[in-house]
Coordinates of C-alpha atoms in Angstrom, one line a residue:
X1 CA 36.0 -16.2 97.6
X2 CA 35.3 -13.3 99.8
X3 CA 32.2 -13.2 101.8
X4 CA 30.8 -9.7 100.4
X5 CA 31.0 -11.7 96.7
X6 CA 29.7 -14.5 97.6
X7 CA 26.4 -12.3 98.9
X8 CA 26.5 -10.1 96.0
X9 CA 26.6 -13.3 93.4
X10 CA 23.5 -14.6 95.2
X11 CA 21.6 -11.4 95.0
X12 CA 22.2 -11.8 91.1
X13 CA 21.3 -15.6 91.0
X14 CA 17.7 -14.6 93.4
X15 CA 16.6 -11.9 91.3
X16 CA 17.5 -14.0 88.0
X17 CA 15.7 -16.7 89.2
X18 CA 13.0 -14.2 90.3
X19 CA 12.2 -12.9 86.6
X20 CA 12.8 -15.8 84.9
X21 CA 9.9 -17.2 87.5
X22 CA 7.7 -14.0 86.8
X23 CA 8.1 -13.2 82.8
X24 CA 6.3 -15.7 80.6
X25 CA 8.7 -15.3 77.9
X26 CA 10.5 -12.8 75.7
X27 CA 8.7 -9.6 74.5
X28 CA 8.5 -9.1 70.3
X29 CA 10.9 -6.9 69.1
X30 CA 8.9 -3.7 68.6
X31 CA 8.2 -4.0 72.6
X32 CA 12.2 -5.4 73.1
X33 CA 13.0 -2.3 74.8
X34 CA 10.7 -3.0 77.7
X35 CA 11.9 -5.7 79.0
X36 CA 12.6 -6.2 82.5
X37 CA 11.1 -6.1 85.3
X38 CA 10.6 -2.4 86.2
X39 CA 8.6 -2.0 82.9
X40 CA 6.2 -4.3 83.9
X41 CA 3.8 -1.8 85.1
X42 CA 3.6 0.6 81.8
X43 CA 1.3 -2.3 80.4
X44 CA 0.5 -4.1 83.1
X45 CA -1.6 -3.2 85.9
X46 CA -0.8 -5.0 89.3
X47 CA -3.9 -7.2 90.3
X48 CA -5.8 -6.9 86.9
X49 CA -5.7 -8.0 83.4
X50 CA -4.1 -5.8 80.8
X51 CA -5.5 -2.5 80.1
X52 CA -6.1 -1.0 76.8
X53 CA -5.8 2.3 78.3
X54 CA -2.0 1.4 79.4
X55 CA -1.6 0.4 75.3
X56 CA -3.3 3.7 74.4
X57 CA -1.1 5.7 76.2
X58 CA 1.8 4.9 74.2
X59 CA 0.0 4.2 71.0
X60 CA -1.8 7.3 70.7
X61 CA -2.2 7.0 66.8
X62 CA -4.8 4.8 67.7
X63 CA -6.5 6.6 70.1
X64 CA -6.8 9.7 68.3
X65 CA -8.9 7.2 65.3
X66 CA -10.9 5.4 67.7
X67 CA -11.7 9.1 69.3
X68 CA -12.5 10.3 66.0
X69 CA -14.6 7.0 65.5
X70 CA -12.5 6.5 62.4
X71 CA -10.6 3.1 61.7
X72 CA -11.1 -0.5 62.1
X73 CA -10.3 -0.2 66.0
X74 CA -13.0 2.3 66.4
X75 CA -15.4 -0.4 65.0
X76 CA -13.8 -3.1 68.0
X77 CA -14.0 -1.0 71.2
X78 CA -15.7 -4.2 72.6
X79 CA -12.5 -5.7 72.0
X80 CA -9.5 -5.9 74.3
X81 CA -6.1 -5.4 72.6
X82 CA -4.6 -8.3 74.1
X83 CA -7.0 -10.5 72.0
X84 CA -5.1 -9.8 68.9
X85 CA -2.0 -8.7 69.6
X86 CA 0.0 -11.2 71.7
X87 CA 3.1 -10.8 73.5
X88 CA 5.7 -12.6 75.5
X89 CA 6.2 -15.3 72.8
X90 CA 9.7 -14.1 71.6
X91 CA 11.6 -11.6 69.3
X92 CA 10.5 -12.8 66.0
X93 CA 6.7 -12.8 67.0
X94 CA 4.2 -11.2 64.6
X95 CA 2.1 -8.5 67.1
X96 CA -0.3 -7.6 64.0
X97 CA -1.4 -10.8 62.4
X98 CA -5.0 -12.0 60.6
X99 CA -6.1 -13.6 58.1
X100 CA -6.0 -11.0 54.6
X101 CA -8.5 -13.6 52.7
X102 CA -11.2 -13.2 55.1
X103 CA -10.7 -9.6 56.7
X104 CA -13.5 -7.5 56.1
X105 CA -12.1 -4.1 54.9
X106 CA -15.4 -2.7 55.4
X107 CA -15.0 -2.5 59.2
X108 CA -11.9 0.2 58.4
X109 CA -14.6 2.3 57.1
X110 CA -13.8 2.0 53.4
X111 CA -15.5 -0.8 51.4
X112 CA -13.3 -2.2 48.9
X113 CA -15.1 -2.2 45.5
X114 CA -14.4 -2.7 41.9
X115 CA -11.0 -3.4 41.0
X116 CA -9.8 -2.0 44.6
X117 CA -11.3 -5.6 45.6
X118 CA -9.1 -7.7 43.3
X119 CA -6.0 -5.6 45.1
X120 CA -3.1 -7.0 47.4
X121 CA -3.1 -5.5 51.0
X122 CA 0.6 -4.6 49.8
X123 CA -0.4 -2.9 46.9
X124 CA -2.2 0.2 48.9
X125 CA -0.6 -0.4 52.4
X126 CA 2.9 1.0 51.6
X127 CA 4.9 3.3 53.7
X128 CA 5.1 5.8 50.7
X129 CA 1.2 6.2 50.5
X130 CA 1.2 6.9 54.3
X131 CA -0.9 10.4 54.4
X132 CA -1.4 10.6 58.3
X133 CA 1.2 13.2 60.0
X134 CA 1.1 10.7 63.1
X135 CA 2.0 7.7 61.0
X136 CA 4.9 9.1 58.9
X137 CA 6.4 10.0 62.3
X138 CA 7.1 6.2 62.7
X139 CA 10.6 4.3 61.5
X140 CA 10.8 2.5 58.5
X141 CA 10.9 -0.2 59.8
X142 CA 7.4 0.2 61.4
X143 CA 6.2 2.1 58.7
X144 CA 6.7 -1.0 56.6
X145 CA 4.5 -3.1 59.1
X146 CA 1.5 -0.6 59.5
X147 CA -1.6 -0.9 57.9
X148 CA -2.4 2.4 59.5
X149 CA -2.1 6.0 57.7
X150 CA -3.8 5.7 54.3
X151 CA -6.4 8.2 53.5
X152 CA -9.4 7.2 51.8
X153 CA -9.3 10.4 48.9
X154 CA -8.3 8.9 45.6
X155 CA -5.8 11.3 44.9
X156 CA -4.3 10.2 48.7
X157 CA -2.8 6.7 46.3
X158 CA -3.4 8.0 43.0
X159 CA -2.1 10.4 40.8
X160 CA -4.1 13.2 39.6
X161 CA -4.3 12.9 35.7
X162 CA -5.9 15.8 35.3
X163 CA -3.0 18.1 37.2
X164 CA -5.7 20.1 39.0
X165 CA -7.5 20.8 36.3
X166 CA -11.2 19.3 38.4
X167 CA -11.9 19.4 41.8
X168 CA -10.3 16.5 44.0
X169 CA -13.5 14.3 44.0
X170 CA -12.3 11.9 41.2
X171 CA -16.0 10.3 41.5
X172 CA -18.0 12.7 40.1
X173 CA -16.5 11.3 36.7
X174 CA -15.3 7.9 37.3
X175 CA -16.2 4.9 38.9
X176 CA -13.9 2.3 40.8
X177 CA -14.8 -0.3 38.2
X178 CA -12.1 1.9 35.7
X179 CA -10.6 4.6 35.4
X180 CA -12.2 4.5 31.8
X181 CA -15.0 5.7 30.5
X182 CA -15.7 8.4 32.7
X183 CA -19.1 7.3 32.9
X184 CA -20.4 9.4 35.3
X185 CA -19.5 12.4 33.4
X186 CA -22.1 14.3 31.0
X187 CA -20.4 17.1 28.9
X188 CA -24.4 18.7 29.7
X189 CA -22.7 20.4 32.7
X190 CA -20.5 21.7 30.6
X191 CA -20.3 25.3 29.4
X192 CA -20.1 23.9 25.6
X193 CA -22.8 21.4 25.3
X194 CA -22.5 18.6 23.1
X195 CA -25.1 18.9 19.8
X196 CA -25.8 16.5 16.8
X197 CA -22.6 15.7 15.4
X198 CA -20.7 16.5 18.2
X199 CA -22.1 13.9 20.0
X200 CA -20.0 11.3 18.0
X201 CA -17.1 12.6 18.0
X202 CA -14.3 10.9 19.8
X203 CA -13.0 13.4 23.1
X204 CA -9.8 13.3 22.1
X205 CA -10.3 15.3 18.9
X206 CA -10.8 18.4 21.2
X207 CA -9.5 17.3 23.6
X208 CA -5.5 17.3 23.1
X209 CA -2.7 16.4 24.9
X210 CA -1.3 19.9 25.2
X211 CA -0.6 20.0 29.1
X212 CA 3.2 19.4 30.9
X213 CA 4.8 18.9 27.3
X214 CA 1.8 16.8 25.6
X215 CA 1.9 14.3 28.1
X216 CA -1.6 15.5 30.2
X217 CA -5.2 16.2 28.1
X218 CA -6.4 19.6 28.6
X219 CA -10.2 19.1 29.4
X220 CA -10.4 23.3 30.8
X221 CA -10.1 26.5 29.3
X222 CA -10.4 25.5 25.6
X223 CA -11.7 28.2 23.0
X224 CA -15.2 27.5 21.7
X225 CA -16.4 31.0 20.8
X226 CA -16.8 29.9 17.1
X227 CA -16.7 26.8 14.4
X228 CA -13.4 28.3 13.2
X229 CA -11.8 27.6 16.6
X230 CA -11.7 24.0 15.8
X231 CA -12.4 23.7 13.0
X232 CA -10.1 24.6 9.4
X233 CA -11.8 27.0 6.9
X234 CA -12.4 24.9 4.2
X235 CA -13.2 27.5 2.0
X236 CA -10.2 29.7 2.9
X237 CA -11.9 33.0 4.4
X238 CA -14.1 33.3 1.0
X239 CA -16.9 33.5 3.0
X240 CA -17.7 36.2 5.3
X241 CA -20.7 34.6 7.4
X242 CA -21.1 32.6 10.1
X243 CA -20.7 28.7 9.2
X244 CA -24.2 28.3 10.5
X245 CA -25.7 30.2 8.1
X246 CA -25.3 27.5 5.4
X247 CA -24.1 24.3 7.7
X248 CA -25.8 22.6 10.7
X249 CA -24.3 21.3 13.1
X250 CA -26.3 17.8 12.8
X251 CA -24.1 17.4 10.0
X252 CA -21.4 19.6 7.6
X253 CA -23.2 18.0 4.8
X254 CA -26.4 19.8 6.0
X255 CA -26.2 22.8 3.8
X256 CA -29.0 24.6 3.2
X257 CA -29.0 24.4 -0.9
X258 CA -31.5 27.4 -1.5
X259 CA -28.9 29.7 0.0
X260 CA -25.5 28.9 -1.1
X261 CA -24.5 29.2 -4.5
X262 CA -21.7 27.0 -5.7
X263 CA -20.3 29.6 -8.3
X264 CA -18.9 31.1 -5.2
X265 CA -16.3 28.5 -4.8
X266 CA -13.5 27.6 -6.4
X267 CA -15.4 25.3 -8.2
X268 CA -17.9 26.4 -10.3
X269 CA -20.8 24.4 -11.4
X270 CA -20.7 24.0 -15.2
X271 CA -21.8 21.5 -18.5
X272 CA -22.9 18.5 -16.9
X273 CA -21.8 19.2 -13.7
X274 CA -24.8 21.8 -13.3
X275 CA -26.8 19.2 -13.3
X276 CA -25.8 17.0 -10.6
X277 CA -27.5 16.5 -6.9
X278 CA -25.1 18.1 -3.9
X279 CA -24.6 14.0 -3.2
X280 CA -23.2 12.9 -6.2
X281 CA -20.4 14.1 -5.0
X282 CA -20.7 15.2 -1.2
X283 CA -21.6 11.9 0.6
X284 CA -23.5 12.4 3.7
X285 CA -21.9 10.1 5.8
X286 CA -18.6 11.2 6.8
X287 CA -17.3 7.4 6.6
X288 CA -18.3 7.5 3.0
X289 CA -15.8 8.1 -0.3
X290 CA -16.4 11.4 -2.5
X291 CA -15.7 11.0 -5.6
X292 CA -11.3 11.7 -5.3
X293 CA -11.0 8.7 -2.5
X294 CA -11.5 11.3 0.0
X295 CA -13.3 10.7 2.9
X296 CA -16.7 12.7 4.0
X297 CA -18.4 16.0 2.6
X298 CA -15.1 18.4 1.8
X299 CA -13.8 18.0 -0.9
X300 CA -9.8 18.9 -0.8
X301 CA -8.5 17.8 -5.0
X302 CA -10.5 18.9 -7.5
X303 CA -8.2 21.0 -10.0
X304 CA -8.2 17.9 -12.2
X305 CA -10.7 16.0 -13.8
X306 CA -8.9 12.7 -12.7
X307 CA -9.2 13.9 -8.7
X308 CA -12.9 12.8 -9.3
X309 CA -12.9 11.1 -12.7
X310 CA -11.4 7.4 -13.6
X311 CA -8.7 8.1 -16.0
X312 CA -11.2 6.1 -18.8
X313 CA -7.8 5.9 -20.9
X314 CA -5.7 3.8 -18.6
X315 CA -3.4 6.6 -17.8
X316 CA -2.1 6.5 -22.1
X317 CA -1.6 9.9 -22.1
X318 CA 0.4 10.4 -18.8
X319 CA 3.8 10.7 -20.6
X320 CA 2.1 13.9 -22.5
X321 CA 3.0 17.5 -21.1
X322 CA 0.0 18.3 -19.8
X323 CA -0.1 14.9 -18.1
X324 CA -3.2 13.9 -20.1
X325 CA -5.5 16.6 -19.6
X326 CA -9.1 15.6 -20.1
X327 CA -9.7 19.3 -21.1
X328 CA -7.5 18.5 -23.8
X329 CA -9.9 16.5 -26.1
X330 CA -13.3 16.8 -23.6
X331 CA -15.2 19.5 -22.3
X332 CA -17.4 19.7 -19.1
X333 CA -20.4 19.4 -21.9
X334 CA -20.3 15.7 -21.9
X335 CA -17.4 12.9 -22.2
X336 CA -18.6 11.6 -25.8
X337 CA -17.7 13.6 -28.6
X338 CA -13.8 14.4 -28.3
X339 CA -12.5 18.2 -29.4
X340 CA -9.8 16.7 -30.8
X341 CA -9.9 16.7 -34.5
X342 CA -8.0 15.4 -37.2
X343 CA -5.9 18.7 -37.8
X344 CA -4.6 18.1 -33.9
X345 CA -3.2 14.9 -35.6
X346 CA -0.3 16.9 -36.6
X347 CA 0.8 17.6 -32.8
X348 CA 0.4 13.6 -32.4
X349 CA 3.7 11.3 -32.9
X350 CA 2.0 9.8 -35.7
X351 CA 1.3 12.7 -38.6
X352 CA -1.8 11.6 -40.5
X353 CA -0.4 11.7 -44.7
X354 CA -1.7 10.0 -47.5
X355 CA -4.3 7.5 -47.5
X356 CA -4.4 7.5 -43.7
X357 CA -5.8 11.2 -43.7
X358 CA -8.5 9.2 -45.3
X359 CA -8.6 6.4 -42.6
X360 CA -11.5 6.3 -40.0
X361 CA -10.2 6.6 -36.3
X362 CA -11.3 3.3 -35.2
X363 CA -9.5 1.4 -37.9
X364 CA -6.4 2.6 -35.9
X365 CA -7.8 3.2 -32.3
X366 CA -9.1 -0.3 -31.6
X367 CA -11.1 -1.7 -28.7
X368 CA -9.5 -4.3 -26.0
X369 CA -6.1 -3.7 -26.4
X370 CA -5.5 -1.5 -23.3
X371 CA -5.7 -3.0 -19.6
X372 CA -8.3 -1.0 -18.9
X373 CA -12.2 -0.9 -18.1
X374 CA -13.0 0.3 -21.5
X375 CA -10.8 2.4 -23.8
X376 CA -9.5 2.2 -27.2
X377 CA -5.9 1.9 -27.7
X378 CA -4.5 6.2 -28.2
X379 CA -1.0 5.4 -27.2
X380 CA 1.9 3.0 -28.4
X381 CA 5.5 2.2 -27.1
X382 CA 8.7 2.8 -28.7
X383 CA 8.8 3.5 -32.2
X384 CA 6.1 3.0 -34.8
X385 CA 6.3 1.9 -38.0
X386 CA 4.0 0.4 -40.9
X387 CA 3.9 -3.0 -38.7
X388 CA 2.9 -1.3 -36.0
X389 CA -0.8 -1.3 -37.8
X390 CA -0.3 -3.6 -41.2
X391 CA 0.2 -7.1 -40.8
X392 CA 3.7 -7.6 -42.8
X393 CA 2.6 -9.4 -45.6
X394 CA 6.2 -10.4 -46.2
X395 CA 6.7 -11.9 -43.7
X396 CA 10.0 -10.8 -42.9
X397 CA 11.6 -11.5 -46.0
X398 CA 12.7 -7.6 -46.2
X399 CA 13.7 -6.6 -42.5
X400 CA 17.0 -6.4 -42.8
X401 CA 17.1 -4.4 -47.1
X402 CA 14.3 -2.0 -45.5
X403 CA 15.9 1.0 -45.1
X404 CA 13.1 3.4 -44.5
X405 CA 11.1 0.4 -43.6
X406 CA 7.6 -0.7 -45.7
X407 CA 8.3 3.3 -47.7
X408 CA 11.2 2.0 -49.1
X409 CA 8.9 -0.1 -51.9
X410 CA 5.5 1.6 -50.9
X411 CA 4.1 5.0 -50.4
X412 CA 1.6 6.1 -47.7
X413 CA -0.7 6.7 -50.9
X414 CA -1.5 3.6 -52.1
X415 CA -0.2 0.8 -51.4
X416 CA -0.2 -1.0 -55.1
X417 CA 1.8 2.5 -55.8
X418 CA 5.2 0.3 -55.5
X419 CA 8.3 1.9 -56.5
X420 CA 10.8 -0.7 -56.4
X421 CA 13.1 -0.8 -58.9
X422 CA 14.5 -4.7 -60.2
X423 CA 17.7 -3.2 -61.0
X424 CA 18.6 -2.9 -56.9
X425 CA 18.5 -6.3 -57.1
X426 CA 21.2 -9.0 -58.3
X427 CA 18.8 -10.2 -61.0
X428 CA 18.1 -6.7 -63.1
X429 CA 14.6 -7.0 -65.5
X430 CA 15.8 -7.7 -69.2
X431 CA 14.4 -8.6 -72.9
X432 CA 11.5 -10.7 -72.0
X433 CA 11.4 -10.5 -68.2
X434 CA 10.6 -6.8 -68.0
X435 CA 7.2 -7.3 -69.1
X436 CA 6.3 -10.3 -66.3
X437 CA 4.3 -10.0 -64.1
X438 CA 6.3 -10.5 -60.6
X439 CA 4.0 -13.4 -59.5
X440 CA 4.9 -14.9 -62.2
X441 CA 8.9 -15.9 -60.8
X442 CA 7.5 -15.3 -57.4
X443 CA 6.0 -18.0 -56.8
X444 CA 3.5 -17.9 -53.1
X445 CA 4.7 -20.6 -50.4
X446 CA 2.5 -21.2 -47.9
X447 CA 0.4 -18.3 -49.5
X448 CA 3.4 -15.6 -49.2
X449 CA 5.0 -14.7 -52.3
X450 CA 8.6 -15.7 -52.3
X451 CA 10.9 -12.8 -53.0
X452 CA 14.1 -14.2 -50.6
X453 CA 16.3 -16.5 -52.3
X454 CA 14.7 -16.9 -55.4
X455 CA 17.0 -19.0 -57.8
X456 CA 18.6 -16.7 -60.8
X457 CA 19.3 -19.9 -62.9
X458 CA 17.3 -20.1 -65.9
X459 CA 17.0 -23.7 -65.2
X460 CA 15.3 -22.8 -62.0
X461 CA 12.8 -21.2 -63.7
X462 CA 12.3 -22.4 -67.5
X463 CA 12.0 -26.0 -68.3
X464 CA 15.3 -27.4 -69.7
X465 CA 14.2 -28.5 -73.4
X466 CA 17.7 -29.9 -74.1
X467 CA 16.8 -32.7 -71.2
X468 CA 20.1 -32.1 -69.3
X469 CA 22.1 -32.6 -72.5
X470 CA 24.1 -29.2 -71.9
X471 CA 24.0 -30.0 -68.0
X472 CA 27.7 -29.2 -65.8
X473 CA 28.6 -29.3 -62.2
X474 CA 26.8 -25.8 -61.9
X475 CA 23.6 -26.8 -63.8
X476 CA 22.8 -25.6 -67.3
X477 CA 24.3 -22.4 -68.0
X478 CA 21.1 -21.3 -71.3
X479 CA 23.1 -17.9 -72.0
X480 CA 25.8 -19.7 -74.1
X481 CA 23.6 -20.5 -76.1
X482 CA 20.6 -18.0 -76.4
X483 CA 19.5 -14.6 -74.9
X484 CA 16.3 -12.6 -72.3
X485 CA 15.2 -11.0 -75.6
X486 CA 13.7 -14.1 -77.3
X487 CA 14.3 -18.3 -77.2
X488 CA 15.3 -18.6 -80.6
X489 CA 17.5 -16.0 -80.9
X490 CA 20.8 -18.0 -80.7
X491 CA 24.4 -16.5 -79.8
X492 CA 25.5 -20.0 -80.0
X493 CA 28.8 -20.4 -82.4
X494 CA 29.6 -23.6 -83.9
X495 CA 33.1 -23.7 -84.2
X496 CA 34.1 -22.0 -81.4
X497 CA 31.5 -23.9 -78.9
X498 CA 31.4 -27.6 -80.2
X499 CA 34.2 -29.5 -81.3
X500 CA 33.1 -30.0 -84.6
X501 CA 34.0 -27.3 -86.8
X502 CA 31.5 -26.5 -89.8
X503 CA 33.2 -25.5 -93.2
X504 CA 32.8 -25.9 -96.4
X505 CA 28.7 -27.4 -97.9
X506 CA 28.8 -28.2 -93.9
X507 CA 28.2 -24.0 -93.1
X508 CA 24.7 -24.4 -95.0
X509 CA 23.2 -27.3 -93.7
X510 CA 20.0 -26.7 -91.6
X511 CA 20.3 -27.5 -87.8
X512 CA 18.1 -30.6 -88.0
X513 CA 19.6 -32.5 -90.9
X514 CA 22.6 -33.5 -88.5
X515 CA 20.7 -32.9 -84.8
X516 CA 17.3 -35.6 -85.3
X517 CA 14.8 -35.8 -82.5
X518 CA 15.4 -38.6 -80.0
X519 CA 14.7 -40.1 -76.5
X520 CA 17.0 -38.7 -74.2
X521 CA 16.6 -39.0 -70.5
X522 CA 12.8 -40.3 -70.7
X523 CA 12.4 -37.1 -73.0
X524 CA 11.7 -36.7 -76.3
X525 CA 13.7 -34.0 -77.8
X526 CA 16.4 -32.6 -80.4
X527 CA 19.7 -34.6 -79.8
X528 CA 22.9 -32.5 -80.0
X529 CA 25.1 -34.1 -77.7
X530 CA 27.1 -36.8 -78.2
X531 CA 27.0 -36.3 -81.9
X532 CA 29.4 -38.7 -83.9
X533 CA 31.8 -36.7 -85.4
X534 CA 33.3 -39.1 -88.3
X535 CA 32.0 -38.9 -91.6
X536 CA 30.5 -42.4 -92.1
X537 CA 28.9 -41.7 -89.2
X538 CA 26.1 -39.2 -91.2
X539 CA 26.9 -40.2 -95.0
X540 CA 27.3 -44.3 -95.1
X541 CA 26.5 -44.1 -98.6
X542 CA 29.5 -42.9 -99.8

């Protein structure tokens, strides 16, 4: 190795050696640039302790505060800077540090209050709410890392809500305990002044959001030169005055009843109506029903008597054309006492004829057969007939020979008037049976007349005097032997229905000489069968 590089690798080792010996350690990274020893002097001064004037000089944006007397370091002039911020203890070294739980914020010169207090440093210290010119002059890096540059206006961190609309002192309305209520504001110094009524109404009412495409509520330069600015016409332009010349602002309801006359609207006070108090049907509380459901004074349906009125039918008429008019049968004179007459019958599904012409109403329009408060039945389903009304005293025994149902035996007259004919039937009326009385062979079962499968046999009917003597697998067949005119007149023929033929002195022998009474079947009756058919048999003797 030459001599000139051994010298010059011993100058390096010296003045390594010679730093090493002088520099207590590494410099932070913000300050990494000034390391070395001919830097030394920007911050320190040789023979005496750091001075803040040497940190000053390059940090001017705190000098110009503590000039201004504005910041926590203008509070701290006392202090030396070197008591907080430490250096020479490596790159990664925090210069700013303290402890956020403790720090009074009130030494920055703004006091955190309300729900500013329950806030993150990060929260408000962000390099996008940095206001100072100065500040946003720094990197990003340090703007990150500075709690410096915030201004204390509201709308410096917050967005104005109103877009201009106020002046930039949000606390003349709010408070930092919310953003709402607005408690500090009083609409008293305002140009429209808040009076009875008004006073409850909720601000958004008036106060829309109309502003930046309905996202912002216009507070300013809203239209209040009359009642009709805000408020709908109720009555449609019909009247020509001011709204204060009947209403009150205390209350709509408020009218001043001497003045207005009701006969001007389209609602004219008639019949019972006439009669009524203003809050019958206007309610003066504006959280109240009127009579239609609505709520408050105005009144919107009334063309119907059912806006206001309970339908007292149970909606029975609904299905009718006029949608069950009340007018129809009532008048505005009083409910009781219907128009509707019996001659309006004849426009009703049901045509009064007959003995029902005669009928009173309630006998038809009963009581507690409608789901409803109280009504009388007006209006039936599907199709009505006789047992729609009349119990069928039948009892079914006709529903399915009815062809024009209860009419096709009985008229709407009377209802004894019967014109059934016996001859419809399989058993037509003859000789002695057209004269009884149909109870008579229709016999009641369980009380009810039985006029369904009645029997046809005689036997069925008449008592068999012959005690079963003429009696075949089909019962005894009587009209082989006699007739409906009378019982004793016989068709019976001797030698042609019995097989013993009568000739000769036999063809004027009486009946009972051969046929003698006898006990047959537990009965005591004419015998004619078996007869003996041998001559001994009736004349021994000979």
């Amino acid at each position: 190795m030459s001599r000139m590089l051994r010298l010059v690798l011993m100058l390096f080792i010296t003045a390594e050696y010679a730093s090493a010996q002088i520099s207590p350690g590494e410099l932070s990274t913000p300050h990494k640039n000034m390391e070395g020893m001919e830097f030394c002097t920007q911050c320190h001064t040789v023979g005496k302790m750091i001075s803040n004037d040497n940190c000053l000089n390059c940090h001017t944006e705190i000098k110009s505060r503590i000039t201004a007397k504005k910041g926590y370091h203008a509070s701290i002039t006392s202090k030396e800077c070197v008591e907080c911020h430490k250096e020479h203890h490596g790159r990664n070294f925090t210069l700013i540090r303290f402890n956020k739980e403790t720090f009074d914020h009130a030494q920055t010169g703004y006091r955190l209050e309300g729900k500013h207090s329950a806030l993150k440093c990060a929260q408000c210290h962000a390099k996008g709410k940095i206001s100072d010119k100065e500040v946003q002059t720094f990197s990003d890096a340090r703007k990150s890392s500075t709690y410096l540059g915030l201004g204390t206006a509201c709308l410096s961190c917050h967005k104005d809500e109103h877009r201009g609309q106020f002046k930039s002192d949000c606390q003349q309305c709010h408070v930092m305990t919310g953003w709402k209520p607005a408690s500090k504001f009083s609409h008293d110094k305002a140009q429209f002044t808040l009076n009875g009524a008004h006073r409850t109404v909720d601000c958004s009412k008036c106060h829309k959001k109309t502003l930046e495409h309905g996202t912002v509520t216009q507070f300013t330069h809203l239209e209040f030169g009359s009642c009709r600015t805000c408020h709908k016409d109720p009555h449609k332009g019909k009247f020509k005055q001011e709204c204060a010349q009947c209403h009150s602002v205390e209350s709509w309801q408020k009218v001043q009843t001497t003045a207005f006359d009701h006969n001007a609207t389209l609602f004219p006070l008639k019949g019972k109506h006439s009669a009524m108090r203003c809050e019958q049907c206007h309610p003066k509380n504006a959280k109240e029903r009127n009579p239609n459901g609505e709520f408050g004074f105005h009144i919107k349906r009334f063309s119907a008597c059912k806006d206001c009125h309970s339908d007292a039918h149970g909606k029975q008429f609904d299905a009718r054309q006029d949608h069950g008019a009340c007018n129809a049968c009532h008048s505005e004179q009083g409910f009781t006492g219907s128009t509707f007459t019996v001659s309006d019958h004849v426009n009703a599904r049901f045509v009064l004829t007959g003995a029902h012409r005669a009928t009173p109403c309630m006998k038809c329009h009963l009581d507690g057969k409608v789901n409803a408060k109280s009504t009388k039945q007006f209006h039936w389903e599907g199709t009505i007939a006789c047992t729609t009304c009349h119990t069928d005293v039948h009892k079914g025994q006709f529903n399915n020979r009815m062809t024009k149902g209860c009419e096709t035996c009985h008229t709407v007259d009377a209802w004894d008037a019967v014109i059934f004919s016996h001859d419809q039937t399989k058993f037509p009326l003859k000789g002695k049976h057209a004269a009884l009385k149909c109870i008579q062979c229709h016999k009641p079962q369980n009380g009810t007349p039985q006029y369904k499968d009645v029997p046809m046999n005689c036997s069925n009917c008449h008592e068999d005097r012959h005690a079963g003597q003429f009696a075949d697998g089909t019962g005894t067949r009587c009209e082989r032997c006699h007739t409906e005119k009378q019982w004793k007149a016989l068709v019976f023929d001797h030698n042609s229905q019995s097989r013993f033929l009568l000739t000769g002195k036999h063809e004027s022998v009486k009946c009972e000489k051969c046929h003698k009474e006898a006990l047959i079947n537990n009965i005591r009756t004419i015998k004619y069968k078996p007869m003996e058919a041998a001559c001994v048999d009736c004349h021994p003797a000979q």
